[in-house]
Short mmCIF file of C-alpha atoms in Angstrom, two decimals:
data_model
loop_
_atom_site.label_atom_id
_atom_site.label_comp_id
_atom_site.label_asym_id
_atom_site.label_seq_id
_atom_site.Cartn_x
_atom_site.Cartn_y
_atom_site.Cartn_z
CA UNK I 286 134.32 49.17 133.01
CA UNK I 287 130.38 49.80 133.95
CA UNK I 288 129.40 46.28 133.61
CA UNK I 289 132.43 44.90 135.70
CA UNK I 290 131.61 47.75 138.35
CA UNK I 291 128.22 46.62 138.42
CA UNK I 292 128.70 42.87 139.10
CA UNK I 293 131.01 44.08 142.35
CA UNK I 294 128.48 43.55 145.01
CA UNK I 295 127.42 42.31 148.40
CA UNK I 296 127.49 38.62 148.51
CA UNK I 297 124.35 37.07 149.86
CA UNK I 298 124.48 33.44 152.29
CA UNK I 299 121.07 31.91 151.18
CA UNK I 300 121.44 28.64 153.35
CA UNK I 301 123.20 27.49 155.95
CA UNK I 302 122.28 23.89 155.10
CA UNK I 303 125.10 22.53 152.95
CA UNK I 304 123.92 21.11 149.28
CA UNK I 305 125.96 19.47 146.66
CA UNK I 306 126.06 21.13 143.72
CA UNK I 307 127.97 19.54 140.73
CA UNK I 308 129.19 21.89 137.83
CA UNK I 309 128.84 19.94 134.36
CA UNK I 310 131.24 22.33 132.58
CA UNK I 311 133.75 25.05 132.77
CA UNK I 312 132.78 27.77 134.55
CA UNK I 313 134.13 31.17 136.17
CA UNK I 314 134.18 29.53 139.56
CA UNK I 315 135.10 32.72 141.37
CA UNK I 316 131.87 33.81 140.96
CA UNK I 317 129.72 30.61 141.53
CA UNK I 318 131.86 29.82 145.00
CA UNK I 319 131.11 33.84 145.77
CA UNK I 320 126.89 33.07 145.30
CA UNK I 321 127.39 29.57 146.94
CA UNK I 322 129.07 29.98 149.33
CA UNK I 323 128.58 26.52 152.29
CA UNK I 324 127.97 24.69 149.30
CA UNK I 325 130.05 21.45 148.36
CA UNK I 326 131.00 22.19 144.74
CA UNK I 327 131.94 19.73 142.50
CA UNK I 328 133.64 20.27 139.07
CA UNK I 329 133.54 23.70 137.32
CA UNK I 330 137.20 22.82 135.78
CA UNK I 331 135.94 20.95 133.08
CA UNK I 332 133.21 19.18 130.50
CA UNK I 333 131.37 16.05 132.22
CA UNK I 334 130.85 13.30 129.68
CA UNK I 335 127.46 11.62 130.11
CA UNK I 336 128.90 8.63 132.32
CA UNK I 337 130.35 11.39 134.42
CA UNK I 338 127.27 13.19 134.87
CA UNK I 339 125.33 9.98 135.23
CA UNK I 340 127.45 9.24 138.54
CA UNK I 341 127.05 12.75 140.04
CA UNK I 342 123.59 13.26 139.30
CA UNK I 343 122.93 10.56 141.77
CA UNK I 344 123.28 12.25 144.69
CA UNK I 345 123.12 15.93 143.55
CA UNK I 346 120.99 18.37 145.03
CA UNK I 347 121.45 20.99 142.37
CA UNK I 348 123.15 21.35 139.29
CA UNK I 349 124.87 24.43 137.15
CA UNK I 350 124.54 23.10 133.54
CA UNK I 351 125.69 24.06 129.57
CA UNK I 352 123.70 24.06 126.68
CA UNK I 353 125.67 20.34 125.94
CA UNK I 354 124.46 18.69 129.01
CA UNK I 355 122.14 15.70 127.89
CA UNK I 356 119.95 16.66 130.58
CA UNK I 357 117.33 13.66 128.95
CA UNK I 358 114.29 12.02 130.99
CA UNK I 359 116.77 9.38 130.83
CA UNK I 360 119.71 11.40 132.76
CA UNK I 361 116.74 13.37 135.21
CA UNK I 362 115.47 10.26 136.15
CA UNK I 363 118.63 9.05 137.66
CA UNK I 364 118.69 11.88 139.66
CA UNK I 365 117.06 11.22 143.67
CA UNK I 366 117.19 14.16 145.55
CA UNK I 367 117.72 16.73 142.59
CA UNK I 368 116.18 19.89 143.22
CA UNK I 369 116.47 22.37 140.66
CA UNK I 370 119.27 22.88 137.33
CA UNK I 371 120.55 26.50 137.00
CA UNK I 372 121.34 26.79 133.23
CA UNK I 373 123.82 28.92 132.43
CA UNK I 374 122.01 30.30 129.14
CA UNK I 375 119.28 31.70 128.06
CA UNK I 376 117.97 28.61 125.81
CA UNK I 377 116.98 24.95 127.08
CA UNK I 378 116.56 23.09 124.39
CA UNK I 379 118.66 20.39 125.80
CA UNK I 380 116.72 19.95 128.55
CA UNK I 381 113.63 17.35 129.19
CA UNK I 382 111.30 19.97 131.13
CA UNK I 383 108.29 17.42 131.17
CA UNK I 384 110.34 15.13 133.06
CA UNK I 385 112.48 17.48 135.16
CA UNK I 386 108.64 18.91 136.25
CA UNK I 387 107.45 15.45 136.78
CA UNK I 388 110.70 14.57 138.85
CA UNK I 389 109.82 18.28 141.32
CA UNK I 390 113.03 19.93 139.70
CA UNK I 391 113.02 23.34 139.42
CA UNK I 392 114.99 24.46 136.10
CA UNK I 393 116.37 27.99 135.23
CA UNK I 394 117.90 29.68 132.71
CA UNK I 395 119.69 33.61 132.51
CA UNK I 396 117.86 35.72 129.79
CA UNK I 397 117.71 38.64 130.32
CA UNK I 398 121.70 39.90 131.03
CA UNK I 399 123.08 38.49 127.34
CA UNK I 400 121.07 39.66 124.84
CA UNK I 401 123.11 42.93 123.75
CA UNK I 402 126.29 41.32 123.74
CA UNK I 403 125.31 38.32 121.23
CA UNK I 404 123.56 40.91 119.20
CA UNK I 405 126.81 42.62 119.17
CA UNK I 406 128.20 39.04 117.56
CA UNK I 407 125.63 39.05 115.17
CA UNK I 408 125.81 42.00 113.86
CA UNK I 409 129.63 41.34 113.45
CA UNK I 410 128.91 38.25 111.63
CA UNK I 411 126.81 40.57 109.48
CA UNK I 412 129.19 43.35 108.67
CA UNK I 413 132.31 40.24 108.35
CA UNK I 414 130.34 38.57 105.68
CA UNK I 415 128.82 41.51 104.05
CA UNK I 416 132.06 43.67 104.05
CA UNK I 417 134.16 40.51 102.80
CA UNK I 418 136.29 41.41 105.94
CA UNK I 419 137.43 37.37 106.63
CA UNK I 420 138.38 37.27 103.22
CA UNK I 421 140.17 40.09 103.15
CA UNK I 422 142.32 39.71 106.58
CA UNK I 423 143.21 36.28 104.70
CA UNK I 424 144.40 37.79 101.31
CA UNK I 425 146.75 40.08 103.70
CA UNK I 426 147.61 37.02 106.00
CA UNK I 427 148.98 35.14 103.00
CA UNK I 428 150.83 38.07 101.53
CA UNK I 429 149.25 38.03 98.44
CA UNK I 430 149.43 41.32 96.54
CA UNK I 431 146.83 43.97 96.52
CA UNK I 432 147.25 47.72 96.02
CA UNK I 433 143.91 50.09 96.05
CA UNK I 434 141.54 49.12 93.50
CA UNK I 435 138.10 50.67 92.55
CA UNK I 436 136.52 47.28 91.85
CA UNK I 437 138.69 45.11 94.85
CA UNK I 438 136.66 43.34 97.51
CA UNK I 439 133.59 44.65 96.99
CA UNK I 440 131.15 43.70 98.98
CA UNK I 441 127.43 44.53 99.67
CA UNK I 442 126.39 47.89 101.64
CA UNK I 443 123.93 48.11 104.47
CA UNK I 444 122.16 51.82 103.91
CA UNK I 445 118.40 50.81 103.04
CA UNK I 446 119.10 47.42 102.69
CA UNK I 447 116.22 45.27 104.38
CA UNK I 448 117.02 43.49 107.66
CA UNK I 449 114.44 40.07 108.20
CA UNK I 450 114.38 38.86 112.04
CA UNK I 451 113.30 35.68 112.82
CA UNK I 452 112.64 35.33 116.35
CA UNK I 453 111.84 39.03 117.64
CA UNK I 454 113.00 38.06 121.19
CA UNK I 455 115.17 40.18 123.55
CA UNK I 456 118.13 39.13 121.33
CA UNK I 457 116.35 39.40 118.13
CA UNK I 458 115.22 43.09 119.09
CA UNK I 459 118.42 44.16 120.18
CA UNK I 460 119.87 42.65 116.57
CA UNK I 461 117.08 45.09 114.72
CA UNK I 462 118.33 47.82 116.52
CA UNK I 463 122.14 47.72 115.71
CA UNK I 464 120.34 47.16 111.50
CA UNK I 465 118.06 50.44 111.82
CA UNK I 466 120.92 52.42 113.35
CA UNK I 467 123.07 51.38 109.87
CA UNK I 468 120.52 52.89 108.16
CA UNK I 469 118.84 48.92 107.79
CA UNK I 470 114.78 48.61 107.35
CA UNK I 471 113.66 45.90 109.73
CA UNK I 472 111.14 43.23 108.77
CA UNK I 473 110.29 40.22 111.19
CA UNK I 474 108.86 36.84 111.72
CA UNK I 475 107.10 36.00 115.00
CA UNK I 476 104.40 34.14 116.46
CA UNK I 477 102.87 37.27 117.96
CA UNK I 478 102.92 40.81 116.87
CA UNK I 479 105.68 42.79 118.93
CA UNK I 480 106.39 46.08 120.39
CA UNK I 481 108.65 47.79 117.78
CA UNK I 482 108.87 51.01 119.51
CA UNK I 483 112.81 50.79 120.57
CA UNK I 484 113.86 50.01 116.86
CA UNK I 485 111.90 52.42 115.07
CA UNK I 486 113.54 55.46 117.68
CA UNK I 487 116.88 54.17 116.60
CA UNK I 488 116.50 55.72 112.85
CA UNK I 489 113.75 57.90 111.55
CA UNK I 490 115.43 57.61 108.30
CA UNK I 491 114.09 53.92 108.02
CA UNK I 492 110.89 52.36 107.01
CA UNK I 493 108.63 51.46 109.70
CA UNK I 494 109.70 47.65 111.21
CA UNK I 495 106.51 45.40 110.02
CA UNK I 496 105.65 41.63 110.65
CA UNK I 497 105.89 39.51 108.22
CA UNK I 498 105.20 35.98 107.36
CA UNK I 499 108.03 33.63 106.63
CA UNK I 500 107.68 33.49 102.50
CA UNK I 501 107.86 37.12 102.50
CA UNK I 502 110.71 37.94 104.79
CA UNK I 503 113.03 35.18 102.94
CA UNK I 504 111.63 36.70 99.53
CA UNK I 505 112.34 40.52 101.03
CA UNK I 506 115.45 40.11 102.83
CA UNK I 507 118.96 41.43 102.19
CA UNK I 508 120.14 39.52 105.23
CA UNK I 509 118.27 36.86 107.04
CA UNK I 510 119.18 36.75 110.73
CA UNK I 511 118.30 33.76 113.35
CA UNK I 512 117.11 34.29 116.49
CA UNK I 513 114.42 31.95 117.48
CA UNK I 514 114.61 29.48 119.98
CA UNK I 515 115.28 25.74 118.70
CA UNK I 516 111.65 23.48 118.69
CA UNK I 517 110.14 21.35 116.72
CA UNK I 518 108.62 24.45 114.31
CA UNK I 519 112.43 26.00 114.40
CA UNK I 520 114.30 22.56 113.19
CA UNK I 521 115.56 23.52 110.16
CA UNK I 522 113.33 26.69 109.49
CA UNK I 523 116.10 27.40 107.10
CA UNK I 524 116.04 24.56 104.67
CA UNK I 525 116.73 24.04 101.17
CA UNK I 526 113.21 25.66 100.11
CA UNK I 527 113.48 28.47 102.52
CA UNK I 528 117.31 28.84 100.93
CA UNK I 529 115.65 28.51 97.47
CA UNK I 530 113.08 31.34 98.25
CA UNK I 531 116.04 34.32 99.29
CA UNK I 532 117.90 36.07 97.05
CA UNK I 533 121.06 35.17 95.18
CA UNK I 534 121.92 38.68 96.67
CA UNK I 535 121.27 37.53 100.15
CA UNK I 536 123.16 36.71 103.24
CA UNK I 537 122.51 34.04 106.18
CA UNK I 538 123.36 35.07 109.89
CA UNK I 539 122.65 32.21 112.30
CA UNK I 540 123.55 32.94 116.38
CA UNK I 541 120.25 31.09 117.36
CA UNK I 542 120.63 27.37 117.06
CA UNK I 543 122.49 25.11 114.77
CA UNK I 544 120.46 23.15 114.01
CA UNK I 545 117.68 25.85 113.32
CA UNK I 546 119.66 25.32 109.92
CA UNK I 547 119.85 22.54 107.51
CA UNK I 548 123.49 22.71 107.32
CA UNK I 549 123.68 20.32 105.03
CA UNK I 550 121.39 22.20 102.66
CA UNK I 551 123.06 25.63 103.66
CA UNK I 552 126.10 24.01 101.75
CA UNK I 553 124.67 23.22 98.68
CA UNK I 554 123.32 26.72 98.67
CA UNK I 555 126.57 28.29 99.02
CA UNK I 556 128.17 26.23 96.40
CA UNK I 557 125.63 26.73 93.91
CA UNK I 558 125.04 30.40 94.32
CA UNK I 559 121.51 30.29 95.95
CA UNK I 560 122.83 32.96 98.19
CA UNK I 561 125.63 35.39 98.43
CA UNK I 562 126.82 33.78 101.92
CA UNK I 563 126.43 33.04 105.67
CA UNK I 564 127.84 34.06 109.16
CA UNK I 565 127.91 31.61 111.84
CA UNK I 566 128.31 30.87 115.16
CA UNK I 567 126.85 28.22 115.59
CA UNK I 568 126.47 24.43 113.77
CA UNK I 569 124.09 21.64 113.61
CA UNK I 570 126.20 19.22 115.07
CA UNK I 571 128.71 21.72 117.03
CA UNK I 572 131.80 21.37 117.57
CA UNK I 573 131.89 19.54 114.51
CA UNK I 574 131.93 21.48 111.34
CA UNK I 575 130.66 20.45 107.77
CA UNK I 576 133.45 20.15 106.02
CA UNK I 577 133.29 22.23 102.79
CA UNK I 578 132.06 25.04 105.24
CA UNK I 579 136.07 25.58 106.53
CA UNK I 580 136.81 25.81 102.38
CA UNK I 581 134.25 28.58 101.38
CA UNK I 582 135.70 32.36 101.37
CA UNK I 583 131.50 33.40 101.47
CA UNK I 584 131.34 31.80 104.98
CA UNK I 585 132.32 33.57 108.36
CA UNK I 586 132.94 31.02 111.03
CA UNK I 587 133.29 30.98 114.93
CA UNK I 588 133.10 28.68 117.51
CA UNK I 589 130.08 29.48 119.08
CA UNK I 590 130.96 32.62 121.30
CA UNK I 591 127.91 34.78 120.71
CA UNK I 592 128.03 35.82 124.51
CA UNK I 593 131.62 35.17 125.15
CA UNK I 594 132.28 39.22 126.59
CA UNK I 595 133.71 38.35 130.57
CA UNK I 596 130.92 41.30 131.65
CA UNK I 597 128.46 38.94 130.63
CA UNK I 598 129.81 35.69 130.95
CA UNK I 599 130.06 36.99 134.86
CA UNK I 600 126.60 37.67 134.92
CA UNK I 601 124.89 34.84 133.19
CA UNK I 602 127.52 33.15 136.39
CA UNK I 603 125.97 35.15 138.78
CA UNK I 604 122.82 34.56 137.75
CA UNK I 605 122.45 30.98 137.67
CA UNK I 606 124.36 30.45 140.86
CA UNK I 607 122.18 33.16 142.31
CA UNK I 608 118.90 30.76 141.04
CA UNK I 609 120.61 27.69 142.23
CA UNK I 610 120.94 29.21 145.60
CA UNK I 611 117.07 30.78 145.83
CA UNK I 612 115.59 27.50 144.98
CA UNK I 613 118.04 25.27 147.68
CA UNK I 614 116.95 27.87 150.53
CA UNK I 615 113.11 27.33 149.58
CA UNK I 616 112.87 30.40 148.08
CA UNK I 617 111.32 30.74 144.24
CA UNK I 618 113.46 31.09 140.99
CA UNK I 619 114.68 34.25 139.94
CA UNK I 620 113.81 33.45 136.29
CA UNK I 621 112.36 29.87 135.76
CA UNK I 622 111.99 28.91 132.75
CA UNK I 623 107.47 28.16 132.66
#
């Protein structure tokens, strides 16, 4: 009830001067038309195929974009009086940003209002797999039998179990946190040493969070968690050696990427008992699943909704609206991406 309170506020005109603005994907268009308002708003109702986009990015001067938009030097470069593409996400990887700043556009994204929320999916994905929950809402579903039974369902427990982040970002801190407050010791994997202040408050009952490099966090970790943005380091940081170096005891949480993950690999691993199993919410080649994943009773699935809570979803809205709007009255990005 907070959040939604705080998202009720004063609507701001930017500009007088009408723009077009085409919407690539569904969207919660009450909000855009409330942060654009003049504007001439085109889609918002559904996903633009490539084609589609190619014929609207022609004479767009802004666009509110997805994560799926093939937003290519290709597709930019069709684009003649484009001025700046409000992602509505925190990531980018689908977007050419050496030809968007060679073409004068202006992109954003919205970090900064969705990190708890997709922490609070990962950490779900951590306690479904862990706990065996999936599994065990499916032996009920089916009407199997079951009574109480010392040795039924177990699964793995959490209290000084060790917690390896990869990618301590906003999200990535925020996922620590919810592991030290179970009782979890943190260990991470960044390019820079980072403030670990917040997590070690949560829990003084937990060992101090430390950096780590790569070999030893897959080595050390009870449950390896993704939250690094996709490059060309992060393409399948998880492959079949990292898989090879965790422990048959271990458990995979990806809400970063999919294709931070050799799926492929992640497969094999599962079938042959490299690792105990793996939450995720998001694939390699999304919305298309790998098969033998849909099979496996060690695997927690879902379709990608890491910030799917409407509190959020209304401000990542607002927020790259709010961008879209800044940039079209010739004022500067709330959060550009650099």
């Amino acid at each position: 009830m907070w959040a939604t309170l705080l998202l009720q506020r004063v609507v701001v005109t930017y500009s007088n001067a009408m723009a077009r603005i085409i919407v690539t994907a569904p969207q919660l268009m009450s909000v855009v038309n409330e942060e654009l308002p003049g504007h001439e708003i085109v889609g918002g109702d559904h996903f633009m195929d490539r084609q589609e986009l190619a014929d609207h990015i022609a004479t767009a001067d802004a666009l509110l974009t997805s994560l799926s938009d093939p937003l290519d030097a290709e597709m930019i470069g069709k684009a003649a009086k484009l001025k700046v593409i409000g992602q509505c996400a925190a990531g980018f990887n689908n977007i050419d940003l050496g030809a968007a700043k060679q073409a004068g556009v202006v992109v954003t994204a919205t970090p900064g209002v969705l990190h708890e929320t997709t922490a609070d999916l990962a950490f779900t994905l951590l306690l479904e797999v862990t706990r065996r929950t999936g599994e065990a809402e499916r032996w009920v579903r089916a009407g199997k039998a079951w009574r109480y039974d010392h040795t039924f369902m177990l699964g793995a427990g959490l209290q000084g179990a060790t917690l390896g982040i990869i990618g301590l970002g906003q999200i990535g801190e925020a996922m620590a946190r919810r592991g030290a407050a179970f009782g979890m010791n943190v260990i991470y994997n960044a390019r820079h040493q980072k403030n670990v202040a917040a997590i070690d408050a949560v829990n003084p009952n937990t060992q101090p969070t430390r950096r780590v490099d790569l070999d030893e966090l897959l080595a050390a970790s009870d449950v390896v968690s993704l939250h690094c943005p996709l490059t060309e380091e992060t393409r399948h940081i998880i492959d079949e050696n990292a898989l090879n170096a965790m422990k048959k005891t271990a458990y995979l949480v990806n809400t970063a990427r999919g294709a931070c993950v050799d799926e492929a690999a992640l497969v094999k691993a599962l079938k042959t008992g490299l690792i105990a199993g793996a939450g995720l919410d998001v694939f390699e080649d999304e919305p298309t699943i790998t098969e033998d994943l849909l099979t496996m009773e060690n695997v927690v699935l879902l379709p990608h909704i890491g910030s799917a809570a409407l509190p959020t979803r209304e401000a990542m809205s607002r927020l790259a609206a709010r961008n879209i709007a800044k940039v079209l009255s010739g004022e500067p990005a709330e959060t550009p991406v650099e």
